[in-house]
PDB file of C-alpha atoms in Angstrom:
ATOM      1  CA  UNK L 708     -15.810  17.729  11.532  1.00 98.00           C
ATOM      2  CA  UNK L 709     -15.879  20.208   8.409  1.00 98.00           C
ATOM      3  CA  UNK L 710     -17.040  18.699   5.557  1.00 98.00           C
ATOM      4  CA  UNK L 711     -16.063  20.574   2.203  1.00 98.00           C
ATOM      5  CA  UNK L 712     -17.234  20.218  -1.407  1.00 98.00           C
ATOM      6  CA  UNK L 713     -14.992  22.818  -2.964  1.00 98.00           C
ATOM      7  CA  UNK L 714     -10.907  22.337  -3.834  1.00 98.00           C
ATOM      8  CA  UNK L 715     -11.156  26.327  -3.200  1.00 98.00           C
ATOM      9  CA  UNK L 716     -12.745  25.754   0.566  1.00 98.00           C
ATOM     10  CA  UNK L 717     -10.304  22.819   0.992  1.00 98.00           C
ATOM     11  CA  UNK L 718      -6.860  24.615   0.168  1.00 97.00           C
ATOM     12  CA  UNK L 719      -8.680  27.738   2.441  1.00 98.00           C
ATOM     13  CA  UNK L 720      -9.533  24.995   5.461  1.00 98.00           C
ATOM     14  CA  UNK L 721      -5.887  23.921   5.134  1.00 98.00           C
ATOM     15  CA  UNK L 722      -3.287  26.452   4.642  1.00 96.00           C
ATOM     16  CA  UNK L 723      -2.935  26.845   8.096  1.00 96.00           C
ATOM     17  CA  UNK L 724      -1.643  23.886   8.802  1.00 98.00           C
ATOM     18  CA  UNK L 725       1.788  22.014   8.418  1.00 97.00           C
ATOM     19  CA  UNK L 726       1.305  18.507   8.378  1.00 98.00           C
ATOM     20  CA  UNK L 727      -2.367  17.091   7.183  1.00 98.00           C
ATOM     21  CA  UNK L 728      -2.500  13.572   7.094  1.00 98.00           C
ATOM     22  CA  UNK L 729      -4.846  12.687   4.319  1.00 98.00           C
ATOM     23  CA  UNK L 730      -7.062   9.295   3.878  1.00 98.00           C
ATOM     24  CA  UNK L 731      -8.818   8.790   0.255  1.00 98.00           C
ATOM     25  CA  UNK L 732     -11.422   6.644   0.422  1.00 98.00           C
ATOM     26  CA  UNK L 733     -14.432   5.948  -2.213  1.00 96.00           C
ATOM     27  CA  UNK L 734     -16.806   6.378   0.940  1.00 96.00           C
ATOM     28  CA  UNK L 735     -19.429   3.190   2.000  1.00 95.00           C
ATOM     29  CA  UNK L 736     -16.878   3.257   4.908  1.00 96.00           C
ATOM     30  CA  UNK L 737     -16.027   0.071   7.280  1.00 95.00           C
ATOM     31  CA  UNK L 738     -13.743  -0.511  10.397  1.00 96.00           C
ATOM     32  CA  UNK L 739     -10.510  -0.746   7.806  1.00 96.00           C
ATOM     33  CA  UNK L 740     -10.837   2.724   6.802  1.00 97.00           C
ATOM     34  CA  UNK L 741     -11.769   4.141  10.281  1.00 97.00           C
ATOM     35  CA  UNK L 742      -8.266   2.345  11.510  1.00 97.00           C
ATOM     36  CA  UNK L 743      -6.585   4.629   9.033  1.00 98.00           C
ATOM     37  CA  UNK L 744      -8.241   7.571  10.050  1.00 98.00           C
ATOM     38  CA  UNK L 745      -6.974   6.398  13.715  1.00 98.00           C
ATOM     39  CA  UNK L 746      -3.313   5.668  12.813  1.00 98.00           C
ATOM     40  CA  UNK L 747      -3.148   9.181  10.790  1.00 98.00           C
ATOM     41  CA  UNK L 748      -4.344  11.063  13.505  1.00 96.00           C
ATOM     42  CA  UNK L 749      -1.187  10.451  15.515  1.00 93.00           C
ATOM     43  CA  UNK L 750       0.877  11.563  12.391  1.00 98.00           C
ATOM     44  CA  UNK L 751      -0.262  14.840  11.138  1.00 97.00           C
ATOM     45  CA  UNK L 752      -1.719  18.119  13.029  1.00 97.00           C
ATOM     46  CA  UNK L 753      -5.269  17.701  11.117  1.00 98.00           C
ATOM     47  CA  UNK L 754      -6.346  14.521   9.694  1.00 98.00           C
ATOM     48  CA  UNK L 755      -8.352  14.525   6.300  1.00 98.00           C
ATOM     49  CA  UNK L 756     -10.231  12.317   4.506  1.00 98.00           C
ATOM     50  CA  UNK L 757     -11.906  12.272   0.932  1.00 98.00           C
ATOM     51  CA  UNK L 758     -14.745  10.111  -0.429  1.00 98.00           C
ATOM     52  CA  UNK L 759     -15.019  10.317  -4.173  1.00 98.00           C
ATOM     53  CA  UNK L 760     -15.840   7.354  -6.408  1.00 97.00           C
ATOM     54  CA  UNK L 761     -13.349   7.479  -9.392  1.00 97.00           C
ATOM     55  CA  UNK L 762     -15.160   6.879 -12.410  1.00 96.00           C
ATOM     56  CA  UNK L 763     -12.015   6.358 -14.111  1.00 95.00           C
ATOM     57  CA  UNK L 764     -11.189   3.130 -11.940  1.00 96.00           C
ATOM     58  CA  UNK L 765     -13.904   1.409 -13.285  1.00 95.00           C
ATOM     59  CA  UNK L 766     -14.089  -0.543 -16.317  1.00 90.00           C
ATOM     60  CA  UNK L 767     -17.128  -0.771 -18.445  1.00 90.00           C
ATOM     61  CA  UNK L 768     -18.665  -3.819 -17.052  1.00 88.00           C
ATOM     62  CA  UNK L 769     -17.765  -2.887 -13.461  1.00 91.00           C
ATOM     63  CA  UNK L 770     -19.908  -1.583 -10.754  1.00 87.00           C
ATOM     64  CA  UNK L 771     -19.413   2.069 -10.954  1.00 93.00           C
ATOM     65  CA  UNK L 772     -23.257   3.355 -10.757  1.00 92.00           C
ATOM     66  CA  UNK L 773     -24.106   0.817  -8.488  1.00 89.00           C
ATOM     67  CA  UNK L 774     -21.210   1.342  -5.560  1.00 91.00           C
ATOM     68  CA  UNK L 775     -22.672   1.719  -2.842  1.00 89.00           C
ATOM     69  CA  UNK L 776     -22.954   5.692  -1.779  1.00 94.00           C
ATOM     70  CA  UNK L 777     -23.440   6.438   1.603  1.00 95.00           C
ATOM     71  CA  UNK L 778     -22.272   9.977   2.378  1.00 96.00           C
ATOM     72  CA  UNK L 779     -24.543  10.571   5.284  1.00 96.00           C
ATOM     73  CA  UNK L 780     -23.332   7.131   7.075  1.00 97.00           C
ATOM     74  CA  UNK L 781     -20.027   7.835   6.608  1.00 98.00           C
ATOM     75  CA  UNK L 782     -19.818  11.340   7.941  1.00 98.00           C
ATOM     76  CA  UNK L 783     -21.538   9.863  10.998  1.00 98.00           C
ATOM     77  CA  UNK L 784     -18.366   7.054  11.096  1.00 98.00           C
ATOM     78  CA  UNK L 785     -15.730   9.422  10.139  1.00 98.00           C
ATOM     79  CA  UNK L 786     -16.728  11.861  12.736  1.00 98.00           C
ATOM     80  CA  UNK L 787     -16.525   9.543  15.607  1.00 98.00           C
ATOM     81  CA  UNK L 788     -13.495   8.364  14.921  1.00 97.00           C
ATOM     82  CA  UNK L 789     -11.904  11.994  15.366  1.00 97.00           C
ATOM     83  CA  UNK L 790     -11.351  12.720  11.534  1.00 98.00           C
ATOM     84  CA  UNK L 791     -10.902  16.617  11.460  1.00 98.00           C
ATOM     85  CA  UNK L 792     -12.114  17.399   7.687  1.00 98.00           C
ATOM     86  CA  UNK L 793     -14.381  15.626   4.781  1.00 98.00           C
ATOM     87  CA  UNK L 794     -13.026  16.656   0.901  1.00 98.00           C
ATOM     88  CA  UNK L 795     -16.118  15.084  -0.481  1.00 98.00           C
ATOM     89  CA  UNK L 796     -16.151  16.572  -4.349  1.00 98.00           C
ATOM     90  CA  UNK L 797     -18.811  16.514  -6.754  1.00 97.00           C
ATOM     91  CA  UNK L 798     -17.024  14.536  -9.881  1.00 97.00           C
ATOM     92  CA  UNK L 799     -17.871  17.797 -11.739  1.00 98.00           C
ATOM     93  CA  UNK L 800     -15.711  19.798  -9.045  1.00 98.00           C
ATOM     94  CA  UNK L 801     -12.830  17.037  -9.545  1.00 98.00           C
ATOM     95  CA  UNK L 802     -13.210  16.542 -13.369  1.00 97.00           C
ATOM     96  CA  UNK L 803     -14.770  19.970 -14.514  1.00 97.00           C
ATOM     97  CA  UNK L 804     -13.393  19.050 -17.988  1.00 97.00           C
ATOM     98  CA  UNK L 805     -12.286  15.558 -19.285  1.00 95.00           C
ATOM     99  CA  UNK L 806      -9.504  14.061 -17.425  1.00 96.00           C
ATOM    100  CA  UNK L 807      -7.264  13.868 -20.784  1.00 97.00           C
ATOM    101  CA  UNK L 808      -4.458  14.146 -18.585  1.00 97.00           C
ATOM    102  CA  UNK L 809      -3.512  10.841 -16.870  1.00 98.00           C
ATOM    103  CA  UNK L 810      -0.698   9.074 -14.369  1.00 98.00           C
ATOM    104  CA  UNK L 811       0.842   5.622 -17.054  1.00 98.00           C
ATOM    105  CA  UNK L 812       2.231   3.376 -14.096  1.00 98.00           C
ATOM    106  CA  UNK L 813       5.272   1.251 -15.529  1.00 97.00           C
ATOM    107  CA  UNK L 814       3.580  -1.698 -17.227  1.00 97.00           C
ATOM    108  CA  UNK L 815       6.275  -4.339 -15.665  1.00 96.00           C
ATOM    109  CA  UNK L 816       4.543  -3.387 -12.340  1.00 97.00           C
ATOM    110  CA  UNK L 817       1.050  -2.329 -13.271  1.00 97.00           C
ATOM    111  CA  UNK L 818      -0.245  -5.371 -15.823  1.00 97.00           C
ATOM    112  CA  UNK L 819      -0.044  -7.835 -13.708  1.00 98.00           C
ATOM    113  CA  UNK L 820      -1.960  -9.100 -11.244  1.00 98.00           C
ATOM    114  CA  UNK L 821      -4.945  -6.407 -10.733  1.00 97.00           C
ATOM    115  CA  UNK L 822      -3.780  -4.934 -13.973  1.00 97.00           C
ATOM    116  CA  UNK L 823      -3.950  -7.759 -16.001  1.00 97.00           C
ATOM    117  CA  UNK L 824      -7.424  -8.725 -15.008  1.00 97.00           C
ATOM    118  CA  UNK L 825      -8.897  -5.218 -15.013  1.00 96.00           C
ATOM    119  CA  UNK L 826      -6.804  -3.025 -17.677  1.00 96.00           C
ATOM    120  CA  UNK L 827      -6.215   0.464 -17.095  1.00 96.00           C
ATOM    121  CA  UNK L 828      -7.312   0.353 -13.688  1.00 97.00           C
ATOM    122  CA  UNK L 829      -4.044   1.683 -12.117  1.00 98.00           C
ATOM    123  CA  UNK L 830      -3.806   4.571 -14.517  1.00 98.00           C
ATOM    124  CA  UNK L 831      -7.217   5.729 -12.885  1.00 97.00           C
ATOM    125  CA  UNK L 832      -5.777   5.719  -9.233  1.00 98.00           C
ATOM    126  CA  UNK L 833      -2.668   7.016 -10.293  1.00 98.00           C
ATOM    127  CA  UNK L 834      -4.606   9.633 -11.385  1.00 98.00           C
ATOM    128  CA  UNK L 835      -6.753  10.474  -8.714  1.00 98.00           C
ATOM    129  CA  UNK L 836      -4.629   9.965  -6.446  1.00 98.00           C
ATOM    130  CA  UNK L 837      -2.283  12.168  -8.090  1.00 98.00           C
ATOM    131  CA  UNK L 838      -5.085  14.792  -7.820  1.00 98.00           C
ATOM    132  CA  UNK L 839      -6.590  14.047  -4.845  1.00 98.00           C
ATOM    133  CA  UNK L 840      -2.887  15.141  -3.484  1.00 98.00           C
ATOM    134  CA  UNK L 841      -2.079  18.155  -5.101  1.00 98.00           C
ATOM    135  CA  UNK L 842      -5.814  19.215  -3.636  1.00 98.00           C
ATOM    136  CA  UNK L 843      -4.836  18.410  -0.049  1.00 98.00           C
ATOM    137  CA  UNK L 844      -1.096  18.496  -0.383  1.00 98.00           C
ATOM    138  CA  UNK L 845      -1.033  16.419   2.731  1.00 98.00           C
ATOM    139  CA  UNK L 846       2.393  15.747   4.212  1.00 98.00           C
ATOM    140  CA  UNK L 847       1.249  12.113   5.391  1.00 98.00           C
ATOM    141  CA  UNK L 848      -0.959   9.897   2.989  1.00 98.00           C
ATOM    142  CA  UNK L 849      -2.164   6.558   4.283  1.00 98.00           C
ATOM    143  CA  UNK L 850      -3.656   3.676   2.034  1.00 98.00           C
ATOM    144  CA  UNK L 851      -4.615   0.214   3.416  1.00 97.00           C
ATOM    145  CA  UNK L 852      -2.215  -2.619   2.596  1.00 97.00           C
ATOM    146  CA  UNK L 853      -5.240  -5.075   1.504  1.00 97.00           C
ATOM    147  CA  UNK L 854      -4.422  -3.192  -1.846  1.00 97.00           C
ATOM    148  CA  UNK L 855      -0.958  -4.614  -1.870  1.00 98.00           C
ATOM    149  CA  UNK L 856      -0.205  -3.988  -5.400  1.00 98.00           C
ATOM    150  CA  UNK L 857      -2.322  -0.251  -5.552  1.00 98.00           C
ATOM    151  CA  UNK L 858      -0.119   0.608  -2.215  1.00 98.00           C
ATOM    152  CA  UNK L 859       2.940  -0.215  -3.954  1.00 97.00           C
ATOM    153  CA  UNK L 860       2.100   1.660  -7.206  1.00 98.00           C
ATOM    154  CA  UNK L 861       1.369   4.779  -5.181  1.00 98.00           C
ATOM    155  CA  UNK L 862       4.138   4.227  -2.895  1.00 98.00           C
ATOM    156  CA  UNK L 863       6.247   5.117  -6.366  1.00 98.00           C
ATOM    157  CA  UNK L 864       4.637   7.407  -8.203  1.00 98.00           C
ATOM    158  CA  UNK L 865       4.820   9.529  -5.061  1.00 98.00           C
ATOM    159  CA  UNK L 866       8.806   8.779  -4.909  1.00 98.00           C
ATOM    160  CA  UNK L 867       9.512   9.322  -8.846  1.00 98.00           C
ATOM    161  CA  UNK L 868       6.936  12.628  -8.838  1.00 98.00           C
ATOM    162  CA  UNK L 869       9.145  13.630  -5.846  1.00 98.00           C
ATOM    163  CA  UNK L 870       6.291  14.662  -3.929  1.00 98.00           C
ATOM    164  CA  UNK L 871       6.758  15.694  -0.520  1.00 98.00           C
ATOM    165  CA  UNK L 872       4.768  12.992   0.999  1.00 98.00           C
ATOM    166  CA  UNK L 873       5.181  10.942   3.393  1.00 98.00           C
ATOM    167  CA  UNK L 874       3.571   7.166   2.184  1.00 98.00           C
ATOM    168  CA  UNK L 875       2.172   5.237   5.015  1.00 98.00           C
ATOM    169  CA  UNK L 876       0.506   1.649   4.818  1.00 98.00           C
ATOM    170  CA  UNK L 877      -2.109   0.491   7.294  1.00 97.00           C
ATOM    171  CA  UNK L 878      -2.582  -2.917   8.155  1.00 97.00           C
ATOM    172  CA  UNK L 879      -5.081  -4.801   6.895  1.00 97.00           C
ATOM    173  CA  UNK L 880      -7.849  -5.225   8.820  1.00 97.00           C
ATOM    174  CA  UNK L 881     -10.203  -8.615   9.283  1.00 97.00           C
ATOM    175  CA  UNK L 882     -12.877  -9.895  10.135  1.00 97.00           C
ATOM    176  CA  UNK L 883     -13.204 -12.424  13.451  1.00 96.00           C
ATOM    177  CA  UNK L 884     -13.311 -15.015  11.110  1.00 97.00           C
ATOM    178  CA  UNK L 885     -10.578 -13.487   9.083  1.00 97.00           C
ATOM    179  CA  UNK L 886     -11.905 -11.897   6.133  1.00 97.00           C
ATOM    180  CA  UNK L 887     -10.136  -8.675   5.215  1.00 97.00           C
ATOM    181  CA  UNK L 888     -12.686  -5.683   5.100  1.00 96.00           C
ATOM    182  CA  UNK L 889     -13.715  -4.421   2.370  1.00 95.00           C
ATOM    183  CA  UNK L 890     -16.892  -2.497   0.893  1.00 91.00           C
ATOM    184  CA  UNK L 891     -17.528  -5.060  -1.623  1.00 93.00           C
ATOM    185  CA  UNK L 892     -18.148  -7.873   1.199  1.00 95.00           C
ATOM    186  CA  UNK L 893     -21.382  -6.024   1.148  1.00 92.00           C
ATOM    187  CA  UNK L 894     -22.604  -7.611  -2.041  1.00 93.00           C
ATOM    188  CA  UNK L 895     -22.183 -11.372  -0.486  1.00 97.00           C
ATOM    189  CA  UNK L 896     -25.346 -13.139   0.416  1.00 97.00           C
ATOM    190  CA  UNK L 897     -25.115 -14.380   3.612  1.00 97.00           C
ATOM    191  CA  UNK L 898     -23.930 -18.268   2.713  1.00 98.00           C
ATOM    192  CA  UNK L 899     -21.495 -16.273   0.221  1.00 98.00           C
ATOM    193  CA  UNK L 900     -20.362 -14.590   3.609  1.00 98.00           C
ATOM    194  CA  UNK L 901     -19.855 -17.904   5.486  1.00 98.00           C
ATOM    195  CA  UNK L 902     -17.618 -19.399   2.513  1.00 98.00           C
ATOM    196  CA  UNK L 903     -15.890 -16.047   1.790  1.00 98.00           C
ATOM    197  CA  UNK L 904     -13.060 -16.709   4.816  1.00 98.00           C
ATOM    198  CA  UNK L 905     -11.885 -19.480   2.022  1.00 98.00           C
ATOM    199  CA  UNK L 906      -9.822 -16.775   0.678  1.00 98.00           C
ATOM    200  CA  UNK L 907      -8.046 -15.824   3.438  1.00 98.00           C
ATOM    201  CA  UNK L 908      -7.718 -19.369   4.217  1.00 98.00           C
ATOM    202  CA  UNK L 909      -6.233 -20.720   1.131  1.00 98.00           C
ATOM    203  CA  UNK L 910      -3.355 -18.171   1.489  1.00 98.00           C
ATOM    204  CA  UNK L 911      -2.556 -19.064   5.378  1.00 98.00           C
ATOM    205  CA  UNK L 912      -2.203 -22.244   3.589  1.00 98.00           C
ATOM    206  CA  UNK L 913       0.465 -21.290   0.801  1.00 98.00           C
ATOM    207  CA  UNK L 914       1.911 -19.443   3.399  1.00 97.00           C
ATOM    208  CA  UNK L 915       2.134 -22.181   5.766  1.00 97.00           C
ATOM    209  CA  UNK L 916       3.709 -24.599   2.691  1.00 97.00           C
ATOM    210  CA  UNK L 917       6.132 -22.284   2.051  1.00 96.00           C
ATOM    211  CA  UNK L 918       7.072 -21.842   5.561  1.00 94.00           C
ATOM    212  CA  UNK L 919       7.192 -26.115   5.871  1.00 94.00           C
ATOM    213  CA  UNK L 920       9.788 -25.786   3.000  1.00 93.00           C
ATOM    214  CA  UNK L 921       7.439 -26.350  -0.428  1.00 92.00           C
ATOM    215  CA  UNK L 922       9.585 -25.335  -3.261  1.00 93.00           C
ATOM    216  CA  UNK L 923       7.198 -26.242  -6.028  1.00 95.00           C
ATOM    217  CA  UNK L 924       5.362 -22.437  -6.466  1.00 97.00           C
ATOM    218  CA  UNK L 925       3.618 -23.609  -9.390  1.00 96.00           C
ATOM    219  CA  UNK L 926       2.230 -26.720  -7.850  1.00 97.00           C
ATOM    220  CA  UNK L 927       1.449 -24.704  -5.076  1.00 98.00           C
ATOM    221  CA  UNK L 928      -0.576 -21.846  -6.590  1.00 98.00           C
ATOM    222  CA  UNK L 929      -2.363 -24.655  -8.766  1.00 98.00           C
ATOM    223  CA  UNK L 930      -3.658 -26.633  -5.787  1.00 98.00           C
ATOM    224  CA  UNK L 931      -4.776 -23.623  -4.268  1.00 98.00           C
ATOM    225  CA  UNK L 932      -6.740 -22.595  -7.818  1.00 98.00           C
ATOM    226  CA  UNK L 933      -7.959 -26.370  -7.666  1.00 98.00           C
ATOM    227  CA  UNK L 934      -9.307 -25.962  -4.122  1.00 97.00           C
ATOM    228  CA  UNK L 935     -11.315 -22.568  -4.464  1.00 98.00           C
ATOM    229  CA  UNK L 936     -12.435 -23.740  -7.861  1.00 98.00           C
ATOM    230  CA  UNK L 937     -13.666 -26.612  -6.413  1.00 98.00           C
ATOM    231  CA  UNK L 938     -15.715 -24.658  -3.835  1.00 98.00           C
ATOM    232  CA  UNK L 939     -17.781 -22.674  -6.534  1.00 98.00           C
ATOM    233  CA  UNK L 940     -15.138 -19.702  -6.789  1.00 98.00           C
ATOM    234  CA  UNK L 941     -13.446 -18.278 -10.099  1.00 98.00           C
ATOM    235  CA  UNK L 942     -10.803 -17.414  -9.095  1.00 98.00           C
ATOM    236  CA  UNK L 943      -8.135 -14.897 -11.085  1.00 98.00           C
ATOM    237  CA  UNK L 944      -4.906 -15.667  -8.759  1.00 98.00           C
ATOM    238  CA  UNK L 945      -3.680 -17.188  -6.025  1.00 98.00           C
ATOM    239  CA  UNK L 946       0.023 -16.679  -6.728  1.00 98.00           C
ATOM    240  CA  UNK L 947       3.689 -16.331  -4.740  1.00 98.00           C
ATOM    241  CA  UNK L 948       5.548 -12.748  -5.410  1.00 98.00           C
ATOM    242  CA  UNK L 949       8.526 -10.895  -4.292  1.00 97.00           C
ATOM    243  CA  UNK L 950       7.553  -8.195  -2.006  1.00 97.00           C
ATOM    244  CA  UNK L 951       9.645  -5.498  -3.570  1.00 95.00           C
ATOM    245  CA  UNK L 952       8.658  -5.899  -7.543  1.00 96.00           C
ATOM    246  CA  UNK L 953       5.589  -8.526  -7.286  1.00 98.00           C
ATOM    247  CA  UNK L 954       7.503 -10.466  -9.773  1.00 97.00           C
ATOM    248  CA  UNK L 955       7.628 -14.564  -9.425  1.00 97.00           C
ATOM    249  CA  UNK L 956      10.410 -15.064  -6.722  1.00 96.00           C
ATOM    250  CA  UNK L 957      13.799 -17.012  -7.810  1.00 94.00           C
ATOM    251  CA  UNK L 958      15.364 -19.928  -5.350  1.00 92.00           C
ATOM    252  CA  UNK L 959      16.981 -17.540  -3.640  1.00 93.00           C
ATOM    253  CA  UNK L 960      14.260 -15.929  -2.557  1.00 93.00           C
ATOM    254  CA  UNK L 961      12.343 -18.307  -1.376  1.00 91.00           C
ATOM    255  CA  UNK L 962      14.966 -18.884   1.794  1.00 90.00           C
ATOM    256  CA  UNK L 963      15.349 -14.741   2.415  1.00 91.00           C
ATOM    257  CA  UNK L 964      13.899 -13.765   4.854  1.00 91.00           C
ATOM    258  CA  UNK L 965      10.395 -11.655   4.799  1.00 92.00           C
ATOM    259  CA  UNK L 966      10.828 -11.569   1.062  1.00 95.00           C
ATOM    260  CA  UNK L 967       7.839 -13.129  -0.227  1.00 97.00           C
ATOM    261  CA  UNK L 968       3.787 -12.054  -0.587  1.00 98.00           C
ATOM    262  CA  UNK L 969       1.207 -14.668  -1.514  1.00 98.00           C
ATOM    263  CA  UNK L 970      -1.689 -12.539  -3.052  1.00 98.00           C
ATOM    264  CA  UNK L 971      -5.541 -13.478  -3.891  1.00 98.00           C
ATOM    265  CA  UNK L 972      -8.112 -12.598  -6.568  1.00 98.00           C
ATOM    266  CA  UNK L 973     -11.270 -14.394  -6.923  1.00 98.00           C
ATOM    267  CA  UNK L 974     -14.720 -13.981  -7.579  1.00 98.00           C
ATOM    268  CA  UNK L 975     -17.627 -15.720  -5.622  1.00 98.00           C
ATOM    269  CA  UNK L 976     -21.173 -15.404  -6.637  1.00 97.00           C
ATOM    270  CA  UNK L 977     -20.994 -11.749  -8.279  1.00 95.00           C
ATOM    271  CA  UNK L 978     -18.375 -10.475  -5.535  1.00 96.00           C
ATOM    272  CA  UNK L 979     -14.740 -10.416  -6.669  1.00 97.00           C
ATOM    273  CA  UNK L 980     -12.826 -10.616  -3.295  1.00 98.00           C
ATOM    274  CA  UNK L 981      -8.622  -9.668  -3.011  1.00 98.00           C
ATOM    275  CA  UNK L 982      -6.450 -10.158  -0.186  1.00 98.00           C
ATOM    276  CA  UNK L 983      -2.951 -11.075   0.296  1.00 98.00           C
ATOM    277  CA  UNK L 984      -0.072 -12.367   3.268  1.00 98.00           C
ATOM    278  CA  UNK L 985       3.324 -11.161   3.703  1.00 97.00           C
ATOM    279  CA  UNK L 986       5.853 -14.162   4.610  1.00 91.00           C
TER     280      UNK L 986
END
């Protein structure tokens, strides 16, 4: 595996090839990003990741300078699962001036949910994922659908820019216990790790409801606040969507079929956990 510092080295590395697939990641690396590397490996004739962590992501009060940063790990991981080339950029080789510049996702689709609980944060992927591409130019990009809402947001931004990627989601990956993987379940103590499969347990059980024929969503996503609340969470929200606009569904969606998304946000202990469940 090449690992390269430089956008200059990078655009040198690639220009030979037709079809990179390209994973972004913010590095401390688990098996959900390593499954991406996998799945774009049979898509593209070299398979590229990055591992930068977006300072512009991060609100004030968030955990930017103490993410967890382990380069030499994660060149060990992405190596042996095949991954071809490592864009790893300084954030003085990515921002070598002030990013003044900046991707505005439509507000109808990007203040709500994660948006409305961390402002602005969607306007920092959009824009490093915006750059992160037109440093690869990949022809395949794959992002992990735990980040429903940031997948769908990229998904159209790369349509509307008319970029000449190819958007692919990868699964969400879990836990045996059924935790979706994520770098943050690193911060949970090890009873906050026992209780953490609440999560994905209170949606299977909006999802199940809704399945049984439960057409009261707002008593729904209330009981389901009530119950993690009631467990020590804080939760932000447990809520019912439409797949295609995350906006509440109407009756008639509730009957289509595979039209709905239940979706998660809540904090335990320090940790602030998100999954979702297509139905």
């Amino acid at each position: 595996m090449k690992i390269i510092h430089t956008i200059a080295e990078l655009r040198e590395t690639l220009h030979k090839f037709k079809r990179p697939a390209f994973v972004p990641t913010m590095g401390n690396l688990h098996e959900g990003h390593l499954a991406l590397i996998a799945q774009a490996k049979g898509l593209g004739d070299v398979t590229v990741a990055s591992i930068f962590v977006n300072r512009l992501q991060f609100l004030p009060h968030e955990d930017f300078d103490t993410y967890p940063r382990t380069l030499e790990l994660d060149c060990g991981k992405l190596k042996a699962a095949g991954c071809d080339v490592l864009f790893a950029p300084s954030e003085k080789e990515l921002y070598p001036e002030p990013q003044t510049f900046k991707v505005h996702p439509p507000a109808e689709l990007a203040d709500i949910l994660e948006g409305h609980f961390r402002p602005g944060f969607f306007v920092g992927v959009c824009t490093v994922v915006m750059k992160l591409l037109t440093c690869v130019q990949p022809r395949v990009a794959l992002f992990g659908q735990k980040d429903y809402q940031q997948l769908m947001i990229l998904r159209r931004m790369v349509k509307q820019f008319a970029l000449p990627i190819e958007v692919v989601a990868g699964a969400t990956q879990r836990a045996q216990d059924g935790l979706a993987l994520s770098s943050r379940n690193g911060y949970l103590s090890t009873p906050e790790r026992t209780e953490a499969v609440q999560l994905s347990l209170a949606l299977n059980t909006m999802a199940a409801a809704l399945k049984a024929g439960t057409r009261d969503i707002a008593a729904l996503e209330q009981q389901a606040m009530d119950s993690l609340t009631g467990r020590g969470w804080k939760p932000d929200y447990l809520t019912v969507r439409r797949r295609f606009d995350l906006q509440p569904p109407g009756p008639d969606d509730l009957t289509a079929a595979n039209a709905l998304v239940v979706l998660a946000a809540a904090k335990l202990g320090t940790t602030r956990l998100i999954d979702n469940l297509e139905i």
